[in-house]
């Protein structure tokens, strides 16, 4: 386990201090996992978490589930044997909170969200809408909470930060249903396509399937998470692992771009092997021998794990909040003809935080001009009312700040 204490005679920069503070508090990530029955979702999650997460014993207190069910966007999972989901029509929602530590010993709270039955019904036509509604409902919950005077965003934020979409290889390429669903949700969640059970494919078949998935994504204008120019070497280094320089031990070079290996092809297993030197590893056994799931040469599993729980965890959250949610928020407020700039404090970084007065003046101005708000709409009226109350509070604070500033800058007062 890493030591996060400040070393003697060594001053840490602000970013490093902030990072360490965050690490002490622990990290949180919400993962939505989609894919048809038997595609290996649960096995992957077990390998990712390093424990049997046993979804049959779901946590009833989960926010996402409650929120969706209350709003009629998903059918409650009354049958704890969720594995029989395909026998009954419709789509279920299962959520689970898992507590784990990453390789560096940092505590991570992982919220897992699954929709058993997705793509498994004879008629799957409603699934895309249900899942899209669920994602929008999570945004809506945050938006409603944001405009309250006393906010409790911690308990109402059920937004998944990433969707791992398991695309089983079929002789006909990617299924139409999967393309439709990915298209429907790609602007609501960071999408990362996965090719599971890569051990069932020869190298040539895998390359062909990756290429087919890639082409379908481009042709259908599906927006997948943008890894920009990040490379694999850095990803592993940040997670305290090295890309094996021995080309026999790694499929890629350290400067290989992550986007060039996507979609990730993974192999997972429920068999655990523990030894004193390498700790716990997952093994997939065959008649001819065995594979270690965590080996760099076996599949892309270890890169995906490093990306999710290490190098890109914060970026997945930032993009969810600052890009996907912001776009939803702008669309909703524009639709309702609300021209207010509802404060989004998370977007204010150190650089732009300098002037509180700028922020409050900008927000307070429109509170006196309701414009063409549809005040007949109760929801709009409530939002407007809460914004107005909030702006009044900000204005009062601004007045106090102004008078304090005057006191401080007045030479007569300073001398007194
Ligand atoms: N060969 C191979 N089998 C795998 C792999 N991953 C999972 N499996 C097997 O595939 C079967 C289904 O795996 P699950 O993880 O239960 O699949 P799931 O998508 O969660 O399925 P549902 O729970 O029914 O939705 C199990 O027998 C796993 O052992 C893999 O990488 N390779």
Tab-separated table of C-alpha atoms and ligand atoms in Angstrom:
chain	number	residue	atom	x	y	z
A	1	UNK	CA	0.000	0.000	0.000
A	2	UNK	CA	1.275	3.458	-0.869
A	3	UNK	CA	2.168	6.023	1.763
A	4	UNK	CA	0.273	9.266	1.125
A	5	UNK	CA	1.863	11.238	3.927
A	6	UNK	CA	3.859	14.331	3.001
A	7	UNK	CA	7.559	13.466	2.846
A	8	UNK	CA	9.887	15.466	5.094
A	9	UNK	CA	11.717	18.424	3.506
A	10	UNK	CA	9.629	18.033	0.421
A	11	UNK	CA	7.026	20.631	-0.401
A	12	UNK	CA	4.126	19.298	-2.455
A	13	UNK	CA	2.453	21.302	-5.154
A	14	UNK	CA	-1.231	22.200	-4.917
A	15	UNK	CA	-2.416	19.520	-7.350
A	16	UNK	CA	-0.533	16.810	-5.519
A	17	UNK	CA	-1.965	17.921	-2.169
A	18	UNK	CA	-5.462	18.014	-3.592
A	19	UNK	CA	-5.007	14.564	-5.119
A	20	UNK	CA	-3.812	13.081	-1.845
A	21	UNK	CA	-6.671	14.649	0.063
A	22	UNK	CA	-9.112	13.125	-2.404
A	23	UNK	CA	-7.450	9.748	-2.103
A	24	UNK	CA	-7.788	9.746	1.663
A	25	UNK	CA	-11.519	10.391	1.361
A	26	UNK	CA	-11.820	7.618	-1.206
A	27	UNK	CA	-13.183	7.564	-4.711
A	28	UNK	CA	-16.563	6.734	-6.185
A	29	UNK	CA	-17.508	5.464	-9.635
A	30	UNK	CA	-20.804	4.292	-11.122
A	31	UNK	CA	-20.661	1.735	-13.906
A	32	UNK	CA	-23.548	0.723	-16.134
A	33	UNK	CA	-22.959	-2.680	-17.723
A	34	UNK	CA	-25.060	-3.630	-20.732
A	35	UNK	CA	-25.021	-6.708	-22.886
A	36	UNK	CA	-27.105	-9.750	-23.569
A	37	UNK	CA	-27.489	-12.706	-21.234
A	38	UNK	CA	-24.390	-14.825	-20.873
A	39	UNK	CA	-22.068	-12.264	-22.427
A	40	UNK	CA	-19.819	-12.358	-19.344
A	41	UNK	CA	-20.888	-9.186	-17.529
A	42	UNK	CA	-20.965	-10.644	-14.020
A	43	UNK	CA	-17.698	-12.541	-14.470
A	44	UNK	CA	-16.046	-9.314	-15.612
A	45	UNK	CA	-17.402	-7.421	-12.607
A	46	UNK	CA	-16.148	-10.128	-10.263
A	47	UNK	CA	-12.699	-9.884	-11.817
A	48	UNK	CA	-12.736	-6.087	-11.751
A	49	UNK	CA	-13.714	-5.991	-8.076
A	50	UNK	CA	-11.566	-8.966	-7.072
A	51	UNK	CA	-14.560	-10.439	-5.247
A	52	UNK	CA	-17.805	-12.254	-5.940
A	53	UNK	CA	-20.252	-9.393	-6.139
A	54	UNK	CA	-23.252	-11.739	-6.162
A	55	UNK	CA	-26.003	-9.706	-7.817
A	56	UNK	CA	-28.783	-11.977	-6.599
A	57	UNK	CA	-28.495	-10.211	-3.262
A	58	UNK	CA	-29.175	-6.667	-4.391
A	59	UNK	CA	-29.084	-3.704	-2.059
A	60	UNK	CA	-32.615	-2.357	-1.753
A	61	UNK	CA	-31.432	1.004	-0.557
A	62	UNK	CA	-29.768	1.909	-3.823
A	63	UNK	CA	-30.567	5.393	-5.078
A	64	UNK	CA	-30.578	4.673	-8.768
A	65	UNK	CA	-33.027	1.835	-8.432
A	66	UNK	CA	-35.361	3.793	-6.196
A	67	UNK	CA	-35.269	6.820	-8.449
A	68	UNK	CA	-36.047	4.885	-11.574
A	69	UNK	CA	-38.767	2.756	-10.070
A	70	UNK	CA	-40.478	5.718	-8.406
A	71	UNK	CA	-40.604	7.426	-11.752
A	72	UNK	CA	-41.945	4.402	-13.530
A	73	UNK	CA	-38.917	3.984	-15.726
A	74	UNK	CA	-38.056	0.432	-14.812
A	75	UNK	CA	-39.745	-2.620	-13.450
A	76	UNK	CA	-38.843	-3.495	-9.902
A	77	UNK	CA	-36.793	-6.608	-9.408
A	78	UNK	CA	-39.093	-8.540	-7.109
A	79	UNK	CA	-37.485	-11.827	-8.054
A	80	UNK	CA	-34.089	-12.007	-6.429
A	81	UNK	CA	-33.120	-14.731	-8.886
A	82	UNK	CA	-32.462	-12.085	-11.508
A	83	UNK	CA	-30.854	-14.669	-13.712
A	84	UNK	CA	-34.326	-15.847	-14.723
A	85	UNK	CA	-35.070	-12.373	-16.072
A	86	UNK	CA	-35.358	-13.654	-19.624
A	87	UNK	CA	-38.270	-15.902	-18.688
A	88	UNK	CA	-40.527	-12.974	-17.889
A	89	UNK	CA	-41.045	-10.205	-20.406
A	90	UNK	CA	-39.599	-6.753	-19.869
A	91	UNK	CA	-36.497	-5.275	-18.468
A	92	UNK	CA	-35.264	-5.244	-14.889
A	93	UNK	CA	-32.957	-2.983	-13.042
A	94	UNK	CA	-30.349	-4.289	-10.640
A	95	UNK	CA	-27.939	-2.090	-8.731
A	96	UNK	CA	-25.237	-2.998	-6.311
A	97	UNK	CA	-22.759	-1.030	-4.261
A	98	UNK	CA	-19.353	-2.632	-3.873
A	99	UNK	CA	-16.545	-1.413	-1.634
A	100	UNK	CA	-13.034	-2.119	-2.775
A	101	UNK	CA	-9.480	-0.852	-2.685
A	102	UNK	CA	-7.520	-0.210	-5.827
A	103	UNK	CA	-3.970	-1.441	-6.370
A	104	UNK	CA	-2.651	1.614	-4.507
A	105	UNK	CA	-4.821	0.925	-1.473
A	106	UNK	CA	-7.218	3.802	-2.203
A	107	UNK	CA	-10.796	2.960	-1.138
A	108	UNK	CA	-13.261	2.969	-4.021
A	109	UNK	CA	-17.034	2.810	-3.819
A	110	UNK	CA	-18.232	1.189	-6.993
A	111	UNK	CA	-21.904	1.454	-7.919
A	112	UNK	CA	-22.836	-1.173	-10.458
A	113	UNK	CA	-25.988	-0.851	-12.544
A	114	UNK	CA	-27.327	-3.621	-14.782
A	115	UNK	CA	-30.460	-4.156	-16.847
A	116	UNK	CA	-31.018	-7.920	-16.967
A	117	UNK	CA	-33.245	-8.791	-19.885
A	118	UNK	CA	-31.737	-6.077	-22.101
A	119	UNK	CA	-31.686	-7.566	-25.596
A	120	UNK	CA	-32.946	-10.946	-24.368
A	121	UNK	CA	-36.658	-10.536	-25.014
A	122	UNK	CA	-38.477	-11.553	-28.155
A	123	UNK	CA	-39.594	-7.947	-28.454
A	124	UNK	CA	-36.821	-5.588	-27.365
A	125	UNK	CA	-38.335	-2.498	-28.880
A	126	UNK	CA	-38.931	-0.769	-25.534
A	127	UNK	CA	-35.509	-1.412	-24.015
A	128	UNK	CA	-33.730	1.559	-25.596
A	129	UNK	CA	-36.404	3.965	-24.418
A	130	UNK	CA	-36.453	2.527	-20.892
A	131	UNK	CA	-32.667	2.769	-20.523
A	132	UNK	CA	-32.559	6.253	-22.061
A	133	UNK	CA	-35.341	7.393	-19.709
A	134	UNK	CA	-33.432	5.954	-16.780
A	135	UNK	CA	-30.314	7.928	-17.728
A	136	UNK	CA	-32.293	11.121	-18.249
A	137	UNK	CA	-34.016	10.600	-14.924
A	138	UNK	CA	-30.624	10.584	-13.197
A	139	UNK	CA	-29.780	13.911	-14.884
A	140	UNK	CA	-33.183	15.283	-13.956
A	141	UNK	CA	-32.674	14.329	-10.295
A	142	UNK	CA	-29.379	16.238	-10.229
A	143	UNK	CA	-30.920	19.250	-11.986
A	144	UNK	CA	-33.789	19.412	-9.513
A	145	UNK	CA	-31.401	19.142	-6.586
A	146	UNK	CA	-29.065	21.778	-8.000
A	147	UNK	CA	-31.621	24.553	-7.775
A	148	UNK	CA	-32.603	23.801	-4.200
A	149	UNK	CA	-31.349	26.067	-1.447
A	150	UNK	CA	-30.336	23.126	0.712
A	151	UNK	CA	-28.793	20.701	-1.688
A	152	UNK	CA	-28.115	17.028	-1.113
A	153	UNK	CA	-26.418	16.071	-4.361
A	154	UNK	CA	-24.572	13.190	-2.728
A	155	UNK	CA	-27.674	11.085	-2.229
A	156	UNK	CA	-29.479	12.065	-5.388
A	157	UNK	CA	-26.692	11.612	-7.896
A	158	UNK	CA	-27.235	8.239	-9.530
A	159	UNK	CA	-25.610	9.148	-12.848
A	160	UNK	CA	-23.503	6.315	-14.256
A	161	UNK	CA	-20.079	7.634	-15.252
A	162	UNK	CA	-19.424	4.965	-17.818
A	163	UNK	CA	-21.345	2.335	-19.759
A	164	UNK	CA	-19.469	-0.831	-20.635
A	165	UNK	CA	-21.318	-2.311	-23.580
A	166	UNK	CA	-20.622	-6.027	-24.068
A	167	UNK	CA	-20.815	-6.882	-27.766
A	168	UNK	CA	-20.713	-10.624	-28.296
A	169	UNK	CA	-19.184	-11.574	-31.617
A	170	UNK	CA	-21.703	-13.081	-34.002
A	171	UNK	CA	-21.227	-14.310	-37.560
A	172	UNK	CA	-23.357	-11.354	-38.660
A	173	UNK	CA	-21.314	-8.703	-36.888
A	174	UNK	CA	-22.962	-6.320	-34.444
A	175	UNK	CA	-26.652	-6.862	-33.747
A	176	UNK	CA	-29.097	-4.191	-34.886
A	177	UNK	CA	-30.481	-3.945	-31.359
A	178	UNK	CA	-27.021	-3.176	-29.925
A	179	UNK	CA	-26.393	-0.496	-32.540
A	180	UNK	CA	-29.761	1.123	-31.842
A	181	UNK	CA	-29.248	1.074	-28.088
A	182	UNK	CA	-25.704	2.451	-28.275
A	183	UNK	CA	-26.948	5.190	-30.605
A	184	UNK	CA	-29.752	6.056	-28.217
A	185	UNK	CA	-27.647	6.346	-25.083
A	186	UNK	CA	-24.250	7.514	-26.325
A	187	UNK	CA	-24.983	11.166	-25.543
A	188	UNK	CA	-26.166	10.369	-22.011
A	189	UNK	CA	-23.284	8.267	-20.746
A	190	UNK	CA	-19.617	7.659	-21.585
A	191	UNK	CA	-19.759	4.604	-23.794
A	192	UNK	CA	-16.950	2.038	-23.922
A	193	UNK	CA	-17.586	-0.967	-26.188
A	194	UNK	CA	-16.209	-4.317	-25.039
A	195	UNK	CA	-15.653	-7.573	-26.879
A	196	UNK	CA	-16.085	-10.261	-24.205
A	197	UNK	CA	-14.878	-13.865	-24.273
A	198	UNK	CA	-12.024	-13.013	-26.609
A	199	UNK	CA	-10.548	-16.453	-25.912
A	200	UNK	CA	-13.235	-17.909	-28.165
A	201	UNK	CA	-11.783	-16.108	-31.175
A	202	UNK	CA	-8.606	-16.705	-33.149
A	203	UNK	CA	-6.300	-13.712	-33.612
A	204	UNK	CA	-7.633	-13.173	-37.134
A	205	UNK	CA	-11.258	-13.455	-36.029
A	206	UNK	CA	-10.650	-11.015	-33.194
A	207	UNK	CA	-8.995	-8.476	-35.499
A	208	UNK	CA	-11.911	-8.837	-37.922
A	209	UNK	CA	-14.525	-8.447	-35.187
A	210	UNK	CA	-12.762	-5.399	-33.761
A	211	UNK	CA	-12.731	-3.906	-37.222
A	212	UNK	CA	-16.447	-4.631	-37.765
A	213	UNK	CA	-17.362	-3.021	-34.414
A	214	UNK	CA	-15.171	-0.023	-35.238
A	215	UNK	CA	-16.783	0.428	-38.657
A	216	UNK	CA	-20.327	0.102	-37.270
A	217	UNK	CA	-19.567	2.727	-34.635
A	218	UNK	CA	-18.303	5.150	-37.278
A	219	UNK	CA	-21.082	4.429	-39.760
A	220	UNK	CA	-23.823	4.915	-37.177
A	221	UNK	CA	-22.272	8.011	-35.668
A	222	UNK	CA	-22.118	6.413	-32.215
A	223	UNK	CA	-20.131	8.619	-29.829
A	224	UNK	CA	-17.809	6.500	-27.750
A	225	UNK	CA	-15.687	7.851	-24.901
A	226	UNK	CA	-12.823	9.870	-26.364
A	227	UNK	CA	-9.458	8.720	-25.034
A	228	UNK	CA	-7.830	11.492	-27.074
A	229	UNK	CA	-4.119	10.741	-27.448
A	230	UNK	CA	-3.687	8.961	-24.118
A	231	UNK	CA	-1.399	6.002	-24.391
A	232	UNK	CA	-1.343	2.633	-22.690
A	233	UNK	CA	2.091	3.073	-21.105
A	234	UNK	CA	0.967	6.140	-19.135
A	235	UNK	CA	-2.269	4.480	-18.146
A	236	UNK	CA	-0.478	1.606	-16.484
A	237	UNK	CA	2.225	3.853	-14.986
A	238	UNK	CA	-0.396	6.020	-13.319
A	239	UNK	CA	-1.881	2.890	-11.866
A	240	UNK	CA	1.521	1.800	-10.627
A	241	UNK	CA	2.023	-0.853	-13.279
A	242	UNK	CA	4.471	-0.985	-16.163
A	243	UNK	CA	3.735	-2.014	-19.689
A	244	UNK	CA	5.894	-5.077	-20.142
A	245	UNK	CA	8.774	-3.983	-22.325
A	246	UNK	CA	9.248	-7.583	-23.393
A	247	UNK	CA	7.151	-7.745	-26.566
A	248	UNK	CA	6.471	-11.416	-25.861
A	249	UNK	CA	4.708	-10.432	-22.636
A	250	UNK	CA	2.626	-7.572	-23.973
A	251	UNK	CA	0.499	-7.239	-27.071
A	252	UNK	CA	1.261	-3.531	-27.382
A	253	UNK	CA	4.055	-0.963	-27.252
A	254	UNK	CA	4.068	1.564	-24.367
A	255	UNK	CA	3.193	4.417	-26.730
A	256	UNK	CA	0.217	2.584	-28.250
A	257	UNK	CA	-2.795	4.898	-28.164
A	258	UNK	CA	-5.727	3.613	-26.131
A	259	UNK	CA	-8.159	4.583	-28.891
A	260	UNK	CA	-6.238	2.338	-31.301
A	261	UNK	CA	-6.885	-0.803	-29.269
A	262	UNK	CA	-10.568	-0.050	-28.678
A	263	UNK	CA	-12.935	-1.919	-28.531
A	264	UNK	CA	-11.298	-3.719	-25.605
A	265	UNK	CA	-11.194	-7.480	-26.061
A	266	UNK	CA	-11.292	-9.230	-22.703
A	267	UNK	CA	-11.051	-12.681	-21.168
A	268	UNK	CA	-12.442	-13.236	-17.662
A	269	UNK	CA	-12.921	-16.109	-15.261
A	270	UNK	CA	-14.440	-17.001	-11.915
A	271	UNK	CA	-11.595	-19.347	-10.933
A	272	UNK	CA	-9.234	-17.750	-8.478
A	273	UNK	CA	-5.631	-18.685	-7.943
A	274	UNK	CA	-3.685	-17.255	-5.012
A	275	UNK	CA	0.047	-17.374	-4.590
A	276	UNK	CA	2.306	-15.506	-2.212
A	277	UNK	CA	4.320	-13.798	-4.951
A	278	UNK	CA	1.601	-12.514	-7.289
A	279	UNK	CA	-1.391	-12.369	-4.930
A	280	UNK	CA	-4.869	-13.204	-6.207
A	281	UNK	CA	-5.188	-13.891	-9.925
A	282	UNK	CA	-8.078	-15.160	-12.010
A	283	UNK	CA	-7.375	-18.217	-14.095
A	284	UNK	CA	-9.238	-19.582	-17.109
A	285	UNK	CA	-8.446	-23.234	-17.547
A	286	UNK	CA	-8.519	-25.212	-20.782
A	287	UNK	CA	-7.627	-28.747	-21.744
A	288	UNK	CA	-4.376	-27.471	-23.193
A	289	UNK	CA	-3.382	-25.244	-20.268
A	290	UNK	CA	-4.497	-22.075	-18.528
A	291	UNK	CA	-4.570	-18.280	-18.905
A	292	UNK	CA	-4.153	-15.608	-16.247
A	293	UNK	CA	-6.847	-12.969	-16.755
A	294	UNK	CA	-4.626	-10.194	-15.347
A	295	UNK	CA	-1.744	-10.924	-17.758
A	296	UNK	CA	-1.041	-8.152	-20.243
A	297	UNK	CA	-0.599	-10.749	-22.964
A	298	UNK	CA	-3.868	-12.575	-22.320
A	299	UNK	CA	-6.347	-9.840	-23.176
A	300	UNK	CA	-7.129	-6.143	-22.676
A	301	UNK	CA	-8.673	-6.795	-19.244
A	302	UNK	CA	-5.833	-5.306	-17.207
A	303	UNK	CA	-5.775	-2.111	-19.318
A	304	UNK	CA	-9.516	-1.711	-18.914
A	305	UNK	CA	-9.212	-2.192	-15.149
A	306	UNK	CA	-6.390	0.362	-14.959
A	307	UNK	CA	-8.435	2.844	-16.997
A	308	UNK	CA	-11.627	2.456	-14.947
A	309	UNK	CA	-10.188	2.346	-11.453
A	310	UNK	CA	-7.089	4.422	-12.045
A	311	UNK	CA	-6.036	6.646	-14.893
A	312	UNK	CA	-9.433	7.701	-16.263
A	313	UNK	CA	-11.716	7.444	-13.224
A	314	UNK	CA	-11.807	11.197	-12.634
A	315	UNK	CA	-12.040	12.036	-16.319
A	316	UNK	CA	-15.063	9.759	-16.749
A	317	UNK	CA	-16.734	11.633	-13.903
A	318	UNK	CA	-15.725	15.042	-15.235
A	319	UNK	CA	-17.021	14.330	-18.725
A	320	UNK	CA	-20.288	13.022	-17.249
A	321	UNK	CA	-20.758	16.182	-15.224
A	322	UNK	CA	-19.238	18.870	-17.404
A	323	UNK	CA	-20.153	17.637	-20.863
A	324	UNK	CA	-23.012	15.110	-20.878
A	325	UNK	CA	-24.987	16.539	-17.973
A	326	UNK	CA	-24.330	20.148	-19.027
A	327	UNK	CA	-25.642	19.394	-22.487
A	328	UNK	CA	-28.793	17.802	-21.008
A	329	UNK	CA	-29.232	20.738	-18.628
A	330	UNK	CA	-28.891	23.278	-21.428
A	331	UNK	CA	-31.401	21.379	-23.576
A	332	UNK	CA	-33.952	21.128	-20.761
A	333	UNK	CA	-33.683	24.756	-19.733
A	334	UNK	CA	-33.818	25.956	-23.329
A	335	UNK	CA	-36.882	23.818	-23.930
A	336	UNK	CA	-38.544	25.369	-20.896
A	337	UNK	CA	-37.471	28.844	-22.056
A	338	UNK	CA	-35.488	29.358	-18.867
A	339	UNK	CA	-32.634	31.683	-19.655
A	340	UNK	CA	-31.076	31.518	-16.240
A	341	UNK	CA	-27.534	30.512	-15.696
A	342	UNK	CA	-28.128	28.047	-12.887
A	343	UNK	CA	-24.917	27.872	-10.899
A	344	UNK	CA	-22.792	24.872	-11.672
A	345	UNK	CA	-20.145	25.193	-9.006
A	346	UNK	CA	-18.272	22.116	-10.106
A	347	UNK	CA	-17.266	23.922	-13.281
A	348	UNK	CA	-15.590	26.748	-11.431
A	349	UNK	CA	-11.925	25.877	-11.229
A	350	UNK	CA	-9.246	27.633	-9.236
A	351	UNK	CA	-8.507	29.997	-12.119
A	352	UNK	CA	-12.033	31.226	-12.587
A	353	UNK	CA	-12.949	31.242	-8.907
A	354	UNK	CA	-11.052	34.465	-8.240
A	355	UNK	CA	-13.953	36.856	-8.409
A	356	UNK	CA	-17.021	35.889	-6.420
A	357	UNK	CA	-18.612	39.188	-7.329
A	358	UNK	CA	-18.503	38.429	-11.037
A	359	UNK	CA	-20.337	35.193	-10.496
A	360	UNK	CA	-23.046	36.618	-8.276
A	361	UNK	CA	-23.625	39.711	-10.403
A	362	UNK	CA	-23.991	37.534	-13.476
A	363	UNK	CA	-26.543	35.368	-11.759
A	364	UNK	CA	-28.490	38.048	-9.974
A	365	UNK	CA	-29.338	40.176	-12.991
A	366	UNK	CA	-31.936	37.960	-14.647
A	367	UNK	CA	-33.879	37.221	-11.482
A	368	UNK	CA	-35.901	40.374	-12.043
A	369	UNK	CA	-36.776	39.533	-15.610
A	370	UNK	CA	-38.794	36.332	-15.840
A	371	UNK	CA	-38.924	36.710	-19.640
A	372	UNK	CA	-41.186	34.343	-21.458
A	373	UNK	CA	-41.270	31.621	-18.829
A	374	UNK	CA	-44.202	29.264	-19.007
A	375	UNK	CA	-45.354	29.996	-15.479
A	376	UNK	CA	-48.379	27.761	-15.940
A	377	UNK	CA	-46.046	24.779	-15.861
A	378	UNK	CA	-45.685	23.859	-12.187
A	379	UNK	CA	-42.209	22.450	-12.668
A	380	UNK	CA	-40.991	25.602	-14.413
A	381	UNK	CA	-42.609	27.760	-11.764
A	382	UNK	CA	-40.873	25.827	-8.962
A	383	UNK	CA	-37.506	26.018	-10.682
A	384	UNK	CA	-37.952	29.744	-11.230
A	385	UNK	CA	-39.002	30.266	-7.619
A	386	UNK	CA	-36.019	28.402	-6.257
A	387	UNK	CA	-33.581	30.209	-8.549
A	388	UNK	CA	-35.050	33.507	-7.507
A	389	UNK	CA	-34.717	32.687	-3.808
A	390	UNK	CA	-31.174	31.554	-4.352
A	391	UNK	CA	-30.284	34.702	-6.244
A	392	UNK	CA	-31.659	36.802	-3.396
A	393	UNK	CA	-29.406	34.989	-0.950
A	394	UNK	CA	-26.435	35.508	-3.268
A	395	UNK	CA	-27.290	39.208	-3.602
A	396	UNK	CA	-27.347	39.578	0.177
A	397	UNK	CA	-23.991	37.879	0.462
A	398	UNK	CA	-22.680	40.121	-2.280
A	399	UNK	CA	-23.773	43.200	-0.340
A	400	UNK	CA	-21.966	41.889	2.746
A	401	UNK	CA	-18.819	41.152	0.719
A	402	UNK	CA	-18.952	44.632	-0.841
A	403	UNK	CA	-19.227	46.353	2.551
A	404	UNK	CA	-16.431	44.189	3.989
A	405	UNK	CA	-14.244	45.030	0.989
A	406	UNK	CA	-14.986	48.727	1.531
A	407	UNK	CA	-13.994	48.440	5.186
A	408	UNK	CA	-10.736	46.711	4.301
A	409	UNK	CA	-9.734	49.073	1.522
A	410	UNK	CA	-10.738	52.268	3.339
A	411	UNK	CA	-7.427	53.757	4.639
A	412	UNK	CA	-9.138	55.494	7.582
A	413	UNK	CA	-10.671	52.216	8.814
A	414	UNK	CA	-7.429	50.307	8.412
A	415	UNK	CA	-5.566	52.654	10.650
A	416	UNK	CA	-8.221	52.536	13.355
B	1	LIG	N1	-14.645	-18.770	-22.421
B	1	LIG	C1	-15.015	-17.744	-21.657
B	1	LIG	N2	-16.122	-17.848	-20.882
B	1	LIG	C2	-16.472	-16.785	-20.123
B	1	LIG	C3	-15.726	-15.581	-20.106
B	1	LIG	N3	-16.342	-14.715	-19.258
B	1	LIG	C4	-17.391	-15.352	-18.750
B	1	LIG	N4	-17.481	-16.608	-19.256
B	1	LIG	C5	-18.485	-17.616	-18.945
B	1	LIG	O1	-19.716	-17.253	-19.572
B	1	LIG	C6	-20.807	-17.667	-18.759
B	1	LIG	C7	-21.743	-16.490	-18.526
B	1	LIG	O2	-21.044	-15.518	-17.795
B	1	LIG	P1	-21.782	-14.426	-16.882
B	1	LIG	O3	-20.726	-13.588	-16.318
B	1	LIG	O4	-22.732	-15.080	-15.944
B	1	LIG	O5	-22.587	-13.659	-17.990
B	1	LIG	P2	-23.682	-12.512	-17.770
B	1	LIG	O6	-23.569	-11.605	-18.932
B	1	LIG	O7	-23.539	-11.916	-16.426
B	1	LIG	O8	-24.994	-13.364	-17.896
B	1	LIG	P3	-26.415	-13.077	-17.208
B	1	LIG	O9	-26.131	-12.993	-15.759
B	1	LIG	O10	-27.220	-14.262	-17.552
B	1	LIG	O11	-26.922	-11.811	-17.808
B	1	LIG	C8	-20.207	-18.234	-17.471
B	1	LIG	O12	-20.177	-19.629	-17.592
B	1	LIG	C9	-18.788	-17.683	-17.459
B	1	LIG	O13	-17.865	-18.532	-16.795
B	1	LIG	C10	-14.567	-15.509	-20.950
B	1	LIG	O14	-13.852	-14.507	-21.010
B	1	LIG	N5	-14.275	-16.616	-21.688
